[in-house]
Coordinates of C-alpha atoms in Angstrom, one line a residue:
Chain A
M87 CA 50.6 -2.4 -15.9
E88 CA 48.6 0.6 -17.2
F89 CA 44.9 0.4 -17.3
E90 CA 43.8 1.5 -21.0
N91 CA 40.1 2.3 -20.6
P92 CA 38.1 4.4 -23.6
K93 CA 38.3 8.3 -23.1
Y94 CA 34.8 8.6 -21.3
H95 CA 35.2 5.8 -19.5
Q96 CA 34.5 7.5 -16.1
Q97 CA 31.0 9.6 -17.4
I98 CA 29.9 6.1 -19.1
V99 CA 30.1 4.1 -15.9
E100 CA 28.8 6.8 -13.8
D101 CA 25.9 7.4 -15.7
L102 CA 24.8 4.1 -16.5
M103 CA 25.4 3.2 -12.6
N104 CA 23.0 5.9 -12.2
G105 CA 20.3 4.2 -13.9
K106 CA 20.5 6.5 -17.1
F107 CA 20.2 5.5 -20.6
I108 CA 23.3 7.0 -22.7
L109 CA 21.6 8.5 -25.6
S110 CA 22.9 8.2 -29.2
K111 CA 23.5 12.3 -29.2
E112 CA 25.7 12.4 -25.9
I113 CA 29.3 12.5 -26.5
H114 CA 30.2 9.6 -25.0
F115 CA 28.0 7.3 -26.9
E116 CA 30.5 7.1 -29.7
D117 CA 32.8 5.5 -26.8
V118 CA 30.4 3.1 -25.6
K119 CA 29.6 2.2 -29.6
E120 CA 33.0 1.5 -30.4
N121 CA 33.7 -0.3 -26.8
R122 CA 30.5 -2.4 -27.1
D123 CA 32.4 -5.3 -26.4
F124 CA 34.2 -4.2 -23.8
Y125 CA 31.4 -2.9 -21.7
E126 CA 29.3 -5.6 -22.2
K127 CA 32.5 -8.2 -20.4
F128 CA 33.3 -5.0 -17.9
F129 CA 29.8 -5.0 -16.5
R130 CA 28.9 -8.7 -16.6
H131 CA 32.7 -9.4 -14.8
S132 CA 32.8 -6.5 -12.5
F133 CA 29.2 -6.2 -11.2
G134 CA 27.4 -9.4 -13.2
Y135 CA 25.0 -6.7 -14.5
E136 CA 24.0 -7.1 -18.5
F137 CA 24.8 -4.6 -20.8
I138 CA 22.4 -3.6 -23.4
F139 CA 23.3 -1.8 -26.6
K140 CA 20.5 -0.3 -28.9
P141 CA 21.6 1.6 -32.1
D142 CA 19.8 5.0 -30.3
Y143 CA 20.6 4.0 -26.6
A144 CA 22.7 1.8 -24.1
Y145 CA 22.0 1.1 -20.7
I146 CA 22.3 -1.9 -18.0
I147 CA 19.9 -3.9 -15.8
S148 CA 20.4 -6.2 -13.1
S149 CA 18.7 -9.2 -11.7
E150 CA 17.3 -6.5 -9.2
T151 CA 15.4 -4.3 -11.0
N152 CA 13.6 -1.0 -10.1
E153 CA 9.9 -2.6 -10.7
N154 CA 7.7 0.0 -9.4
L155 CA 9.2 2.7 -11.1
S156 CA 9.1 0.7 -14.7
R157 CA 5.3 -0.1 -14.0
D158 CA 4.5 3.3 -13.0
I159 CA 6.3 4.9 -16.6
C160 CA 4.3 2.2 -18.3
I161 CA 1.1 3.4 -16.7
F162 CA 2.0 6.9 -17.5
I163 CA 2.8 5.9 -21.3
A164 CA 0.1 3.4 -21.9
I165 CA -2.9 5.7 -20.3
L166 CA -1.1 8.7 -22.7
C167 CA -1.2 6.4 -25.7
Y168 CA -4.7 5.3 -24.9
E169 CA -5.9 8.9 -24.7
L170 CA -4.0 10.2 -27.8
D171 CA -5.2 7.5 -29.9
K172 CA -8.9 8.3 -28.5
A173 CA -8.4 11.9 -29.4
G174 CA -7.7 10.6 -32.9
I175 CA -4.0 11.7 -32.9
N176 CA -1.1 9.2 -33.9
F177 CA 0.3 8.5 -30.9
L178 CA 3.2 7.1 -32.0
D179 CA 4.3 10.0 -34.1
K180 CA 3.5 12.4 -31.2
I181 CA 5.6 10.5 -29.0
E182 CA 8.6 10.3 -31.4
F183 CA 8.1 13.4 -33.1
G184 CA 6.4 15.7 -31.1
D185 CA 6.4 17.4 -27.6
F186 CA 3.8 17.7 -24.9
S187 CA 3.0 20.9 -22.3
L188 CA 2.4 19.7 -19.0
E189 CA -1.1 21.1 -19.0
E190 CA -2.1 18.9 -22.2
I191 CA -0.8 15.8 -19.9
D192 CA -2.8 17.1 -16.9
K193 CA -6.0 17.3 -19.7
Y194 CA -5.5 13.8 -20.7
F195 CA -5.3 12.2 -17.5
E196 CA -8.0 14.2 -15.7
N197 CA -10.5 13.4 -18.4
S198 CA -9.2 9.5 -18.5
S199 CA -11.6 6.7 -17.9
F200 CA -8.9 5.2 -16.2
V201 CA -9.5 7.2 -13.3
D202 CA -9.6 4.3 -10.7
L203 CA -6.1 3.3 -11.8
I204 CA -5.1 7.0 -11.5
K205 CA -6.0 7.9 -8.2
G206 CA -4.8 4.5 -7.1
N207 CA -1.7 5.2 -8.1
N208 CA 0.9 7.5 -6.3
S209 CA 3.1 8.5 -9.6
I210 CA 0.2 9.7 -11.7
K211 CA -2.3 10.5 -9.3
D212 CA -2.3 14.1 -9.3
Y213 CA -0.8 17.3 -11.0
D214 CA 2.4 17.5 -8.9
S215 CA 3.0 13.7 -8.7
R216 CA 3.1 13.6 -12.4
R217 CA 5.7 16.3 -12.5
K218 CA 7.7 14.4 -10.1
L219 CA 7.8 11.2 -12.5
I220 CA 8.4 13.5 -15.6
R221 CA 11.7 14.8 -13.7
T222 CA 12.6 11.3 -12.6
M223 CA 12.5 10.2 -16.4
T224 CA 14.2 13.2 -17.1
T225 CA 17.2 12.0 -14.8
K226 CA 17.2 8.7 -16.3
N227 CA 16.9 10.2 -20.2
I228 CA 13.7 8.6 -20.9
T229 CA 12.5 12.3 -21.4
E230 CA 13.9 15.3 -21.9
K231 CA 13.0 18.8 -20.8
N232 CA 12.5 21.4 -23.9
S233 CA 11.5 24.4 -21.4
E234 CA 9.6 25.1 -18.0
D235 CA 6.7 23.5 -19.2
R236 CA 7.4 21.2 -22.3
F237 CA 8.9 17.8 -22.4
S238 CA 9.4 15.3 -25.0
F239 CA 10.3 11.4 -25.3
T240 CA 13.9 10.6 -26.1
P241 CA 14.4 7.2 -28.1
V242 CA 14.5 5.1 -24.9
Y243 CA 10.4 5.1 -25.5
K244 CA 11.2 2.3 -27.6
V245 CA 11.3 0.1 -24.3
F246 CA 8.2 0.6 -23.4
I247 CA 6.3 0.5 -26.9
D248 CA 8.3 -2.9 -27.9
F249 CA 7.4 -4.1 -24.0
A250 CA 3.8 -3.2 -25.4
K251 CA 4.4 -5.3 -28.7
E252 CA 5.5 -8.1 -26.9
L253 CA 2.3 -8.1 -24.4
A254 CA -0.2 -7.6 -27.4
E255 CA 1.5 -10.8 -29.2
S256 CA 1.5 -12.7 -26.4
S257 CA -1.8 -12.1 -25.5
K258 CA -3.1 -12.6 -29.3
E259 CA -1.3 -16.3 -28.9
S260 CA -2.5 -17.2 -25.9
E261 CA -5.9 -16.2 -27.4
T262 CA -5.4 -18.1 -30.4
I263 CA -4.1 -21.3 -28.4
N264 CA -7.5 -20.9 -26.4
Q265 CA -9.8 -20.6 -29.4
G266 CA -8.0 -24.0 -31.0
E267 CA -8.7 -26.0 -27.7
Chain B
M182 CA -31.4 -17.9 10.0
I183 CA -27.8 -19.0 10.0
N184 CA -26.9 -20.1 13.1
E185 CA -22.9 -19.5 12.6
E186 CA -20.6 -17.0 13.1
P187 CA -20.7 -14.3 10.1
I188 CA -16.7 -14.6 10.0
S189 CA -16.9 -18.2 9.6
I190 CA -19.1 -17.7 6.6
L191 CA -16.5 -15.3 5.0
R192 CA -13.5 -17.7 5.9
F193 CA -15.4 -20.5 4.1
I194 CA -15.8 -18.1 0.8
S195 CA -12.4 -17.1 1.3
N196 CA -11.1 -20.4 1.6
Y197 CA -13.1 -22.1 -1.4
F198 CA -13.2 -18.9 -3.7
D199 CA -12.0 -20.7 -6.8
I200 CA -14.9 -23.2 -6.9
I201 CA -17.4 -20.2 -6.0
R202 CA -16.2 -18.2 -8.7
E203 CA -16.5 -21.1 -11.1
L204 CA -19.8 -21.4 -9.8
F205 CA -20.6 -17.9 -10.3
I206 CA -19.0 -17.9 -14.4
T207 CA -21.6 -21.0 -14.8
Q208 CA -24.3 -19.1 -13.8
K209 CA -23.2 -16.0 -15.4
E210 CA -23.1 -18.1 -18.8
E211 CA -26.3 -20.3 -18.5
R212 CA -28.2 -18.6 -15.7
V213 CA -28.7 -21.6 -13.5
I214 CA -26.0 -24.1 -12.4
R215 CA -26.9 -27.4 -13.7
R216 CA -26.7 -30.2 -11.3
E217 CA -24.2 -32.3 -13.2
T218 CA -21.9 -28.9 -13.2
F219 CA -22.3 -28.6 -9.9
E220 CA -21.1 -31.9 -9.4
I221 CA -18.3 -31.4 -11.8
I222 CA -17.0 -28.5 -10.3
C223 CA -17.3 -29.5 -6.9
S224 CA -15.3 -32.9 -7.7
K225 CA -12.7 -31.1 -9.6
Y226 CA -11.3 -29.4 -6.9
S227 CA -11.9 -32.6 -4.6
A228 CA -14.3 -30.5 -2.4
E229 CA -17.2 -33.3 -2.5
G230 CA -17.3 -32.3 1.2
I231 CA -18.1 -28.6 1.1
K232 CA -21.6 -29.2 -1.0
K233 CA -23.7 -29.8 2.3
T234 CA -21.7 -26.3 3.7
L235 CA -22.6 -24.4 0.3
F236 CA -26.5 -25.0 1.5
K237 CA -26.1 -24.7 5.0
Y238 CA -24.6 -21.0 4.6
K239 CA -27.2 -20.4 2.5
I240 CA -24.8 -19.2 -0.4
V241 CA -26.2 -21.9 -2.9
K242 CA -29.9 -22.5 -3.3
P243 CA -31.9 -25.5 -5.3
L244 CA -34.1 -24.5 -8.1
Q245 CA -36.0 -27.7 -8.9
D246 CA -33.1 -29.7 -10.1
D247 CA -30.7 -28.0 -10.7
Y248 CA -28.6 -24.9 -8.5
E249 CA -27.9 -21.2 -8.3
L250 CA -25.8 -18.6 -6.1
R251 CA -28.2 -16.4 -4.0
D252 CA -28.6 -13.1 -5.4
V253 CA -26.7 -11.5 -2.2
Y254 CA -23.3 -13.9 -2.7
F255 CA -23.8 -13.7 -7.1
N256 CA -23.7 -9.7 -6.4
L257 CA -21.1 -9.9 -4.1
I258 CA -18.9 -11.7 -6.7
E259 CA -19.8 -9.6 -9.5
F260 CA -18.6 -6.8 -7.7
I261 CA -15.4 -8.3 -6.4
L262 CA -14.7 -9.2 -10.0
F263 CA -16.1 -6.4 -11.8
E264 CA -17.7 -9.0 -13.8
F265 CA -21.2 -7.0 -14.4
R266 CA -23.8 -8.1 -16.7
P267 CA -24.6 -5.2 -19.2
L268 CA -28.0 -4.0 -18.1
L269 CA -30.3 -3.1 -20.8
P270 CA -31.3 0.4 -20.9
D271 CA -34.9 -0.6 -20.2
E272 CA -33.5 -2.1 -16.9
I273 CA -32.5 1.2 -15.7
E274 CA -35.3 2.8 -17.3
K275 CA -37.8 1.2 -14.8
Y276 CA -35.7 3.3 -12.1
G277 CA -36.6 6.5 -13.8
V278 CA -40.3 5.1 -13.5
S279 CA -40.0 4.3 -10.1
I280 CA -38.3 7.7 -8.8
Q281 CA -40.6 9.8 -10.7
E282 CA -43.8 8.1 -9.2
L283 CA -42.3 8.7 -5.4
F284 CA -41.4 12.2 -6.3
R285 CA -44.9 12.6 -7.5
K286 CA -46.3 11.2 -4.1
I287 CA -43.6 13.3 -2.1
R288 CA -44.7 16.3 -3.7
E289 CA -48.7 16.1 -3.5
G290 CA -48.5 14.3 0.2
I291 CA -46.1 17.2 1.3
N292 CA -48.7 18.1 4.3
S293 CA -50.1 14.6 4.9
D294 CA -49.1 12.0 6.9
K295 CA -45.5 12.3 8.4
N296 CA -44.7 8.6 8.5
I297 CA -45.6 7.8 4.6
L298 CA -44.0 10.6 3.9
L299 CA -40.4 9.7 5.8
D300 CA -40.9 6.2 4.3
R301 CA -41.4 7.8 0.7
I302 CA -38.3 9.9 1.0
A303 CA -36.3 6.7 2.1
A304 CA -37.3 4.9 -0.7
L305 CA -36.6 7.5 -3.6
S306 CA -33.3 8.0 -2.0
E307 CA -32.9 3.8 -2.2
E308 CA -34.3 4.1 -5.9
V309 CA -31.3 7.1 -6.5
K310 CA -29.0 4.9 -5.1
K311 CA -30.1 2.0 -7.5
F312 CA -30.2 4.0 -10.7
S313 CA -26.7 5.4 -9.9
E314 CA -24.8 1.9 -9.2
A315 CA -26.8 0.8 -12.2
V316 CA -25.2 3.4 -14.6
D317 CA -22.1 2.7 -13.0
K318 CA -21.9 -0.9 -13.2
N319 CA -23.0 -0.4 -17.0
K320 CA -20.3 2.1 -17.7
I321 CA -17.6 -0.1 -16.2
R322 CA -18.9 -3.3 -18.5
L323 CA -19.2 -1.0 -21.7
L324 CA -15.7 0.2 -21.2
S325 CA -14.5 -3.3 -20.7
E326 CA -16.3 -4.6 -24.0
T327 CA -15.4 -1.6 -26.3
R328 CA -11.6 -1.8 -24.9
D329 CA -11.7 -5.5 -25.7
L330 CA -13.2 -4.3 -29.1
K331 CA -10.3 -1.8 -30.1
A332 CA -7.7 -4.5 -28.3
N333 CA -9.2 -6.9 -30.8
V334 CA -7.1 -9.7 -29.1
K335 CA -9.2 -12.2 -30.6
R336 CA -8.4 -11.1 -34.0
I337 CA -12.1 -10.7 -35.2
G338 CA -12.5 -9.2 -38.7
Y339 CA -13.1 -5.8 -39.5
R340 CA -16.6 -6.3 -40.6
E341 CA -17.7 -8.2 -37.6
K342 CA -15.7 -5.8 -35.1
I343 CA -18.0 -3.1 -37.1
Q344 CA -20.8 -5.2 -36.2
K345 CA -20.4 -5.9 -32.6
A346 CA -19.7 -2.0 -32.5
S347 CA -22.4 -1.2 -34.1
H348 CA -24.9 -3.3 -31.4
W349 CA -23.3 -2.0 -28.7
T350 CA -23.8 1.9 -29.8
E351 CA -27.0 1.0 -31.1
H352 CA -28.6 -0.6 -28.3
Y353 CA -26.6 0.0 -25.3
I354 CA -24.6 3.0 -25.5
L355 CA -27.2 5.5 -27.2
P356 CA -30.2 4.6 -25.5
L357 CA -28.0 4.8 -22.0
N358 CA -26.6 8.4 -23.0
N359 CA -30.4 9.6 -23.5
I360 CA -31.0 8.6 -19.8
L361 CA -28.0 10.2 -18.5
N362 CA -28.1 13.8 -21.1
V363 CA -29.2 16.6 -19.0
N364 CA -30.1 18.1 -22.3
H365 CA -32.8 15.4 -23.1
S366 CA -36.1 16.5 -21.6
E367 CA -37.1 13.1 -20.4
S368 CA -33.7 12.4 -19.3
I369 CA -33.8 10.2 -15.5
T370 CA -31.1 12.7 -14.5
N371 CA -33.4 16.1 -15.3
K372 CA -35.7 14.7 -13.4
L373 CA -32.9 14.2 -10.9
F374 CA -32.3 18.0 -10.8
D375 CA -36.0 18.7 -10.7
I376 CA -35.9 16.7 -7.6
S377 CA -32.9 17.9 -5.8
E378 CA -34.4 21.7 -6.6
F379 CA -37.5 20.5 -4.6
A380 CA -35.5 18.8 -1.7
N381 CA -33.4 22.1 -1.6
Q382 CA -36.7 24.2 -0.8
Q383 CA -38.1 21.9 1.7
R384 CA -35.2 21.4 3.7
L385 CA -35.5 25.4 4.4
I386 CA -39.2 25.6 4.4
L387 CA -40.6 22.8 6.2
E388 CA -41.6 23.2 9.9
D389 CA -41.0 19.5 11.0
E390 CA -37.4 19.0 12.0
T391 CA -37.3 15.3 11.1
I392 CA -38.6 15.6 7.7
R393 CA -36.4 18.8 7.2
L394 CA -33.3 16.6 8.0
Q395 CA -34.3 13.8 5.5
F396 CA -35.2 16.1 2.5
E397 CA -31.3 17.8 3.6
K398 CA -30.1 14.1 3.5
L399 CA -31.6 13.5 0.3
H400 CA -30.6 16.7 -1.2
R401 CA -26.6 16.2 -0.2
Q402 CA -26.9 12.5 -1.9
L403 CA -28.8 14.1 -5.2
I404 CA -25.7 16.4 -5.1
Q405 CA -23.3 13.3 -5.3
T406 CA -25.2 11.5 -7.7
N407 CA -25.7 14.4 -10.2
D408 CA -21.6 14.7 -10.1
D409 CA -21.5 11.0 -10.8
I410 CA -23.9 10.8 -13.4
R411 CA -21.8 13.9 -15.0
S412 CA -18.6 12.4 -14.9
N413 CA -20.0 8.8 -16.1
H414 CA -21.6 10.9 -19.3
K415 CA -18.6 12.5 -20.0
V416 CA -17.0 8.8 -20.6
F417 CA -20.0 8.1 -22.8
I418 CA -19.4 11.4 -24.9
N419 CA -15.6 11.0 -24.9
E420 CA -15.1 7.1 -25.3
L421 CA -18.1 5.0 -25.8
I422 CA -20.3 7.1 -28.5
P423 CA -16.9 7.7 -30.7
L424 CA -16.5 3.8 -30.9
I425 CA -17.2 2.7 -34.3
D426 CA -14.6 5.8 -35.2
R427 CA -12.2 4.5 -32.5
I428 CA -11.9 1.0 -33.8
R429 CA -11.3 1.7 -37.4
T430 CA -7.6 2.0 -36.4
E431 CA -5.9 -1.0 -34.8
S432 CA -2.4 -0.9 -33.6
L433 CA -0.7 -3.7 -31.7
V434 CA 0.8 -1.3 -29.4
I435 CA -2.5 -0.2 -28.8
T436 CA -3.5 -3.7 -28.0
G437 CA -0.5 -4.6 -25.5
W438 CA -1.3 -1.2 -23.3
I439 CA -5.1 -2.4 -22.8
E440 CA -4.1 -5.9 -22.1
F441 CA -1.4 -4.3 -19.7
L442 CA -4.1 -1.3 -18.0
K443 CA -6.5 -4.3 -17.5
R444 CA -3.5 -5.8 -14.9
P445 CA -1.0 -3.7 -14.2
Y446 CA 0.4 -4.6 -11.4
K447 CA 0.0 -8.5 -12.2
T448 CA 2.1 -8.1 -15.0
V449 CA 6.0 -8.0 -15.1
P450 CA 7.0 -4.5 -16.5
P451 CA 10.3 -4.1 -18.4
R452 CA 13.6 -4.3 -16.3
L453 CA 15.2 -0.9 -15.2
F454 CA 18.4 -0.6 -13.3
K455 CA 17.9 0.0 -9.5
T456 CA 20.4 2.4 -8.4
D457 CA 21.7 1.7 -4.5
R458 CA 23.3 5.2 -4.3
I459 CA 22.2 7.2 -1.6
T460 CA 22.6 10.8 -1.2
P461 CA 23.5 12.3 2.3
I462 CA 19.9 14.2 1.9
S463 CA 18.3 11.1 1.5
N464 CA 16.0 10.1 4.4
K465 CA 17.3 6.6 4.4
F466 CA 20.9 8.2 5.1
Y467 CA 21.2 8.5 8.8
L468 CA 19.7 4.8 9.2
N469 CA 22.0 3.5 6.7
T470 CA 25.3 5.3 8.1
K471 CA 24.5 4.1 11.7
E472 CA 23.7 0.7 10.6
Y473 CA 26.9 0.8 9.0
F474 CA 28.8 2.0 11.8
E475 CA 27.5 -0.3 14.3
N476 CA 28.7 -3.5 12.1
F477 CA 32.3 -2.5 13.2
Q478 CA 31.5 -1.1 16.6
V479 CA 33.3 -3.3 19.5
V480 CA 31.1 -4.2 22.2
E481 CA 32.6 -4.8 25.2
D482 CA 31.0 -6.8 28.1
F483 CA 29.4 -4.6 30.9
Y484 CA 28.4 -5.4 34.2
I485 CA 25.7 -4.2 36.5
E486 CA 27.1 -2.9 39.6
Q487 CA 25.2 -1.6 42.8
E488 CA 26.1 2.2 43.2
E489 CA 27.3 1.5 47.1
G490 CA 29.8 -1.9 47.3
Q491 CA 28.8 -4.6 49.8
E492 CA 30.2 -3.9 53.5
V493 CA 33.0 -6.0 54.0
R494 CA 31.4 -8.0 57.5
W495 CA 34.0 -6.9 60.3
I496 CA 35.8 -10.0 62.0
F497 CA 37.8 -10.2 65.5
N498 CA 41.2 -11.0 64.4
K499 CA 41.9 -11.8 68.4
S500 CA 45.5 -12.6 68.1
Y501 CA 45.8 -9.2 66.6
Y502 CA 44.2 -6.8 69.2
K503 CA 46.1 -8.9 71.7
S504 CA 49.2 -8.5 70.2
K505 CA 48.4 -4.9 69.8
L506 CA 47.3 -4.7 73.5
S507 CA 50.4 -6.4 74.6
S508 CA 52.3 -3.7 73.0
S509 CA 50.6 -0.8 74.5
L510 CA 50.9 -2.2 77.8
P511 CA 50.8 -1.2 80.8
V512 CA 47.0 0.6 79.5
E513 CA 45.6 2.8 82.1
N514 CA 42.1 2.3 80.9
F515 CA 41.4 -1.0 79.2
F516 CA 38.0 0.8 77.5
V517 CA 39.7 4.2 76.4
W518 CA 41.9 2.1 74.3
C519 CA 39.7 -0.1 72.8
R520 CA 37.6 3.3 71.9
D521 CA 40.9 4.7 70.4
S522 CA 42.1 1.5 68.8
L523 CA 38.5 1.4 67.1
E524 CA 38.7 4.5 66.1
L525 CA 41.4 4.4 64.1
E526 CA 39.9 1.5 61.9
G527 CA 36.7 3.2 61.6
D528 CA 33.5 3.4 63.1
I529 CA 32.9 2.1 66.6
T530 CA 30.0 -0.4 66.7
N531 CA 28.8 -2.4 69.7
E532 CA 29.8 -5.4 67.8
K533 CA 33.5 -4.4 67.9
L534 CA 33.5 -2.8 71.3
L535 CA 32.1 -6.1 73.1
A536 CA 34.5 -8.3 70.4
L537 CA 37.5 -6.7 72.0
T538 CA 36.1 -6.9 75.9
T539 CA 36.5 -10.6 75.3
L540 CA 40.1 -9.9 75.7
L541 CA 40.1 -9.0 79.4
F542 CA 39.4 -12.7 80.2
E543 CA 42.7 -13.7 78.0
E544 CA 45.0 -15.4 80.6
D545 CA 47.8 -13.6 80.2
I546 CA 46.3 -10.5 80.9
Q547 CA 46.2 -8.9 84.0
I548 CA 43.5 -6.6 85.4
T549 CA 43.7 -4.4 88.6
E550 CA 41.2 -3.6 90.6
S551 CA 39.8 -0.5 89.8
N552 CA 38.0 2.6 91.5
E553 CA 33.9 2.1 91.5
F554 CA 33.6 5.8 91.0
D555 CA 36.0 6.3 88.5
E556 CA 33.8 5.3 85.1
I557 CA 33.6 6.6 81.6
E558 CA 31.0 7.2 78.6
I559 CA 31.9 5.0 75.3
Q560 CA 30.3 6.1 72.4
T561 CA 29.5 3.5 69.9
Q562 CA 27.3 4.3 66.5
S563 CA 24.0 3.1 68.1
S564 CA 24.8 2.7 71.5
S565 CA 26.3 4.4 74.9
F566 CA 28.3 2.5 77.5
I567 CA 29.0 3.6 80.6
V568 CA 32.0 1.4 81.7
P569 CA 34.4 1.5 84.7
K570 CA 37.9 2.5 84.6
I571 CA 40.1 -1.0 84.2
Q572 CA 43.7 -0.7 84.2
I573 CA 45.8 -3.6 82.7
V574 CA 49.6 -4.5 82.9
K575 CA 51.6 -7.3 81.8
N576 CA 51.4 -10.6 83.4
G577 CA 53.3 -11.3 86.6
I578 CA 54.3 -7.7 86.5

């Protein structure tokens, strides 16, 4: 019996199993898109993982999650958005279309009023740790390197922005319930 | 005086922290804890019995018909919860007055009574510390208030939001900014710079070493305080003063992030895939490989053995030696035979030699008379035997 599989099957599985997001601009994304149902079943039956497909990216998640990395990325993006907004910049436009220099990132973090939180987090506490976090995000396709000292966010940023929106909605809902009581 | 172990008090606070927190919140909102509220809180947690202990440990004190947490505990809980009451600028300005007054007296009395001078330096240091802490607490509180206003979780209208922002800006932020602004001639920060300069001079020129050391300490404290004030002032300029402009825009995403940043370690973040792959350069690689191999390793039973095997006890086998003797008959010299026989089998010991001697008493052994001058020496491991020459012939021969 011959096992029929998509053309870039090996690369797709390898990337996803390495915790990488597959982006729509990547050559194997088309394969993923055409075989969504196959991959959904493949990862569920083979490993018990959940396969998530979005128009801009695809990734897998399991019951065991990399919570620390996810939290550090959230803190990083949250402070960045807050500081951009404070500086009067449209933070969503900047994240979606713009790019950042490492120097600019340092300036935002060094002047942030979330100083206690920054100093207490090993992934963002200083110049080197922030670079390491950005490198890690690049290996996962959350950010991409544009030059030696510049990077930009890929559409994967939406995972984190959606998380913030959901959090805001639930906070507002619980506040409304409290007021109602 | 509290006749209890300090650790018991801390353990009590830890065990009943929920009650103490509720008492704290009540007092913060209503300034006192009404008797009925106190009863309700204690009974809510089914902790009627702790009321006595609250008084015994002097955590709560009666205030006519009501109660209040003692200042020291109120401040402790306030600090732990980061729930600071916003201080009015007038409350902070009072430190400026006391600092100024103490500084004047120190300067004027620099050559008078040494003890009072030392006390004044200590008092000034204490006031500077209190001032710095008050500014820090106020900054934390104002940041929290303004972030809440920006997040607008309570969905208050734009008009009300601007009113609140104006209130904070007018009554708290701008006056406090004046206190901190180094360019403002009357600001406390400016006074602290003057004092720092004075302390710096005195620590170098005064003759009395004790006073010099105290000025040295004060100078170091003021350098740190000025750094703290500068960083706090930066927050005022960048974040608090532009408050009204900042709250004009509202974003669901910023609201979410502000809520997240309040409790980043208590909120479950988005799920990201956790990889198990370990590269050969990973620091876990060695131990994981070792563990893996150990799973398949066959472990055999092992015994601990002494290096020298236990010595086998020699047992005299009479019939064996008797038959050996019989086959060697006639024997010219019995003891030489004994020695030769034993030598062939190992060491000669007293025990072996004496055991073999018993053969002489066997019935079928015939001993011939010996010449008394004919003696030989037999050497054993531990002794030397001088024995006569005994000839043995077969019985009846």
